[in-house]
PDB file of C-alpha atoms in Angstrom:
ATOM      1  CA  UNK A 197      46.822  -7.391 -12.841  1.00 45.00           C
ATOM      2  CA  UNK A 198      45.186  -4.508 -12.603  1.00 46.00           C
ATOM      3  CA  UNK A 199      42.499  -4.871 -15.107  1.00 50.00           C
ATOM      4  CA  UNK A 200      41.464  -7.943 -13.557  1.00 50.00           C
ATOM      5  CA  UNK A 201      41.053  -6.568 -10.214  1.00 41.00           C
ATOM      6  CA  UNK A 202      38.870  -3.661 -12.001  1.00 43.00           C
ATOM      7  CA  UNK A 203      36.831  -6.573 -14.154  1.00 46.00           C
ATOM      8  CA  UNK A 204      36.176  -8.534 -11.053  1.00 47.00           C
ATOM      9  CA  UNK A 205      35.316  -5.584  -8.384  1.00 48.00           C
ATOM     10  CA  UNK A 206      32.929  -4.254 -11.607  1.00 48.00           C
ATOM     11  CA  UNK A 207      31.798  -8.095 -11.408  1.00 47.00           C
ATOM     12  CA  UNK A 208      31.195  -8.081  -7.918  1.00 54.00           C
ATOM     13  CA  UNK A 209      28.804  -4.506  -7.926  1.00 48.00           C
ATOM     14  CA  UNK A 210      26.801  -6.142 -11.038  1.00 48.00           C
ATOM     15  CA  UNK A 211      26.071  -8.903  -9.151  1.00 47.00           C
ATOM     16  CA  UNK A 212      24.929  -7.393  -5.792  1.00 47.00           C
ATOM     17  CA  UNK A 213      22.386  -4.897  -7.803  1.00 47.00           C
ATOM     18  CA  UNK A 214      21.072  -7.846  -9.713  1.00 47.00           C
ATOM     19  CA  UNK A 215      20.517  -9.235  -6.279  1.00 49.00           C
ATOM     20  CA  UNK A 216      18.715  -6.016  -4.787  1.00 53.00           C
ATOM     21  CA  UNK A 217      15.829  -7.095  -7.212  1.00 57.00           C
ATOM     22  CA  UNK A 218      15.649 -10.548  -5.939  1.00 61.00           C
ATOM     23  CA  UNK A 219      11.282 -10.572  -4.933  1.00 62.00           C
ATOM     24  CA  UNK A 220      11.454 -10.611  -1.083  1.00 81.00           C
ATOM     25  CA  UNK A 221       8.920 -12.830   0.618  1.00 87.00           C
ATOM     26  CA  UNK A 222       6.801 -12.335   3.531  1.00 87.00           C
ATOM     27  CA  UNK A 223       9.098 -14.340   5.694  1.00 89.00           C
ATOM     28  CA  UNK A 224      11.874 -12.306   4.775  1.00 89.00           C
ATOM     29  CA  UNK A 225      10.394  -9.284   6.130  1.00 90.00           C
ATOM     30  CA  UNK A 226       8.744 -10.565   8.617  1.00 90.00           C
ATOM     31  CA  UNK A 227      12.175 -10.241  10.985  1.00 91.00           C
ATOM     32  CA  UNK A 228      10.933 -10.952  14.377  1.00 93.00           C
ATOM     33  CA  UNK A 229       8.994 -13.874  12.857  1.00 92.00           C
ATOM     34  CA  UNK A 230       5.675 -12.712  14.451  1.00 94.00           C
ATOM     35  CA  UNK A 231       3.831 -13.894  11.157  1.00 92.00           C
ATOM     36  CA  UNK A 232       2.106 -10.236  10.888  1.00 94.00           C
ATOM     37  CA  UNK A 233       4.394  -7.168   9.464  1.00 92.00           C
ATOM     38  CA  UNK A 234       4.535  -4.609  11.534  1.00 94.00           C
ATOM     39  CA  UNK A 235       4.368  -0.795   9.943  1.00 93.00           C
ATOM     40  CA  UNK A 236       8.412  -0.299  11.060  1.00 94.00           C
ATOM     41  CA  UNK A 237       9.265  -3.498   8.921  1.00 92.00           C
ATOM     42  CA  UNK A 238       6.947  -3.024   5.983  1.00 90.00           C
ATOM     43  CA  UNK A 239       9.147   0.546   6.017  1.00 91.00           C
ATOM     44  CA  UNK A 240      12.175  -1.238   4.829  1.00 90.00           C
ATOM     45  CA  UNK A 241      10.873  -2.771   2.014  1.00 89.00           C
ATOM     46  CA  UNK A 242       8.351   0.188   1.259  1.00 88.00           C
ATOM     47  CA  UNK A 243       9.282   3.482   2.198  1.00 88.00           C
ATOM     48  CA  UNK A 244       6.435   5.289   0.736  1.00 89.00           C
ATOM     49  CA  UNK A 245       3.881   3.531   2.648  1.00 89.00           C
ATOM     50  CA  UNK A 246       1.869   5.794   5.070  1.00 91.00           C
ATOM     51  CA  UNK A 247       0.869   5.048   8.153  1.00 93.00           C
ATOM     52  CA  UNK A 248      -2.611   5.558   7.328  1.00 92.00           C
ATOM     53  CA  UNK A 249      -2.525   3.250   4.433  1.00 91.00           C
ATOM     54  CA  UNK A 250      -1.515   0.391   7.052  1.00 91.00           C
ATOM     55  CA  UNK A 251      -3.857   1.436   9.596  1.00 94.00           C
ATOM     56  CA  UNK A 252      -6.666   0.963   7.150  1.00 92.00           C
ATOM     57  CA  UNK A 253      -5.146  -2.386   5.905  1.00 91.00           C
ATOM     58  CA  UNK A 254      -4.832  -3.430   9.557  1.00 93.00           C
ATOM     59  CA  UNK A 255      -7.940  -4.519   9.644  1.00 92.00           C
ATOM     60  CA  UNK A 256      -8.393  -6.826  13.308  1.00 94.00           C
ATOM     61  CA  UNK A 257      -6.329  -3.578  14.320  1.00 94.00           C
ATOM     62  CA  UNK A 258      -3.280  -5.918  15.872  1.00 95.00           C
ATOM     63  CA  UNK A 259      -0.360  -3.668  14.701  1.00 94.00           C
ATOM     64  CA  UNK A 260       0.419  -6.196  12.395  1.00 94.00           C
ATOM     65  CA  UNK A 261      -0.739  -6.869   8.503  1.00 91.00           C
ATOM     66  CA  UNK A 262      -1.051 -10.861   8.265  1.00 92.00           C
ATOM     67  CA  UNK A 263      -0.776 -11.883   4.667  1.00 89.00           C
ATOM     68  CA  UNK A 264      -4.494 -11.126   3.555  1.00 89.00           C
ATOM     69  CA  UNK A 265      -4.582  -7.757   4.674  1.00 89.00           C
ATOM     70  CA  UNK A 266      -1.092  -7.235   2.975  1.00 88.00           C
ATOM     71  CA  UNK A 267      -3.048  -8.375   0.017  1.00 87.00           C
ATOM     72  CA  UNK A 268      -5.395  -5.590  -0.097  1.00 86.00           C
ATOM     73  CA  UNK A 269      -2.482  -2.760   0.269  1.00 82.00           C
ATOM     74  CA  UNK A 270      -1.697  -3.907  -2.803  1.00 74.00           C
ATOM     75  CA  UNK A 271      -3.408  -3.479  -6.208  1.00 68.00           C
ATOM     76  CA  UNK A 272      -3.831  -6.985  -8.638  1.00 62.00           C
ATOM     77  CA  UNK A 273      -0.586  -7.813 -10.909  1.00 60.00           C
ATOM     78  CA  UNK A 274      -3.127  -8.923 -13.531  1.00 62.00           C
ATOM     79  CA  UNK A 275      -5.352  -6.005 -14.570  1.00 64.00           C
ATOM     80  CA  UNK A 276      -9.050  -6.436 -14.865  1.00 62.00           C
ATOM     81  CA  UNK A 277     -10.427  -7.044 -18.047  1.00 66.00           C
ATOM     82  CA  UNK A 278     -12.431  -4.208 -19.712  1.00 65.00           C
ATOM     83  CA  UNK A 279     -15.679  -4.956 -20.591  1.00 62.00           C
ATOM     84  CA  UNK A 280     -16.809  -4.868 -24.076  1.00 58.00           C
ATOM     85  CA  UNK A 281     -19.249  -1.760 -24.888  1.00 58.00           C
ATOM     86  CA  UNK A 282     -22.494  -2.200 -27.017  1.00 57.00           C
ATOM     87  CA  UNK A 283     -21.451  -0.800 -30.251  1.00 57.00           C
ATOM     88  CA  UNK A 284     -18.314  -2.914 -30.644  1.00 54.00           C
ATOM     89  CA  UNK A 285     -19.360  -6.362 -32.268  1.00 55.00           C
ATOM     90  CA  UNK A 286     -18.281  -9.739 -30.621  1.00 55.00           C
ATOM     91  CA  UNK A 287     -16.979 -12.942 -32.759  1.00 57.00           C
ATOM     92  CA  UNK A 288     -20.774 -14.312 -30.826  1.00 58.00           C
ATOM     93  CA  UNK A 289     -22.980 -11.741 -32.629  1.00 53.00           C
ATOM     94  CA  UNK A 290     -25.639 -13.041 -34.857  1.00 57.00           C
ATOM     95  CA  UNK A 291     -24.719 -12.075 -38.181  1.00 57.00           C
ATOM     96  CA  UNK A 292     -27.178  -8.976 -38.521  1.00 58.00           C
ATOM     97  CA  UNK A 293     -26.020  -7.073 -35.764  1.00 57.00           C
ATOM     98  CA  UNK A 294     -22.608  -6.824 -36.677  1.00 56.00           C
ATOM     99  CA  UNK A 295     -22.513  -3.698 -39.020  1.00 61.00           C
ATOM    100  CA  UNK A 296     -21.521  -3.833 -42.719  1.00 62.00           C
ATOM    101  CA  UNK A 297     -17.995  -2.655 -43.677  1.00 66.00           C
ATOM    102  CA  UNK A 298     -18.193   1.004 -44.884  1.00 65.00           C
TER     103      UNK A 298
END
């Protein structure tokens, strides 16, 4: 009986930290449904965040990030693509320009 109260309590603690890292939305943190996040509840969800960070972000200066100015707090998921440099040749090259294996 024992080990099955052990299995399901270690059950249990699995679960809630696979639910910790559930993405939380904008509604979620937006707690007194204002539809702007105010610097005490972005804190919640992002501790590091300085206040200077949010005043720059804020940028109608309402106390309050509104999903565009969220936006720019935070860098793209997708990084930029790097842009090809001179010397490397490209599948579009005319065949003389591409350099002859050495």
């Amino acid at each position: 009986m024992h080990k099955i109260a052990l299995t399901l309590a270690a059950l249990g603690l699995a679960t809630t930290a696979a639910f910790a890292q559930t993405p939380t939305t904008f509604a979620d943190v937006d707690t007194d449904t204002s539809g702007e996040l105010s610097f005490a509840e972005l804190q919640v969800v992002w501790s590091d965040l300085a206040q200077a960070e949010f005043d720059t972000a804020d940028a109608d200066g309402s106390g309050g990030l509104v999903v565009g100015e969220l936006n720019s707090l935070q860098p793209p998921a997708v990084p930029a693509p790097v842009a090809p440099t001179l010397d490397v040749p490209t599948l579009d090259a005319p065949p003389d320009t591409v350099p002859a294996p050495q």
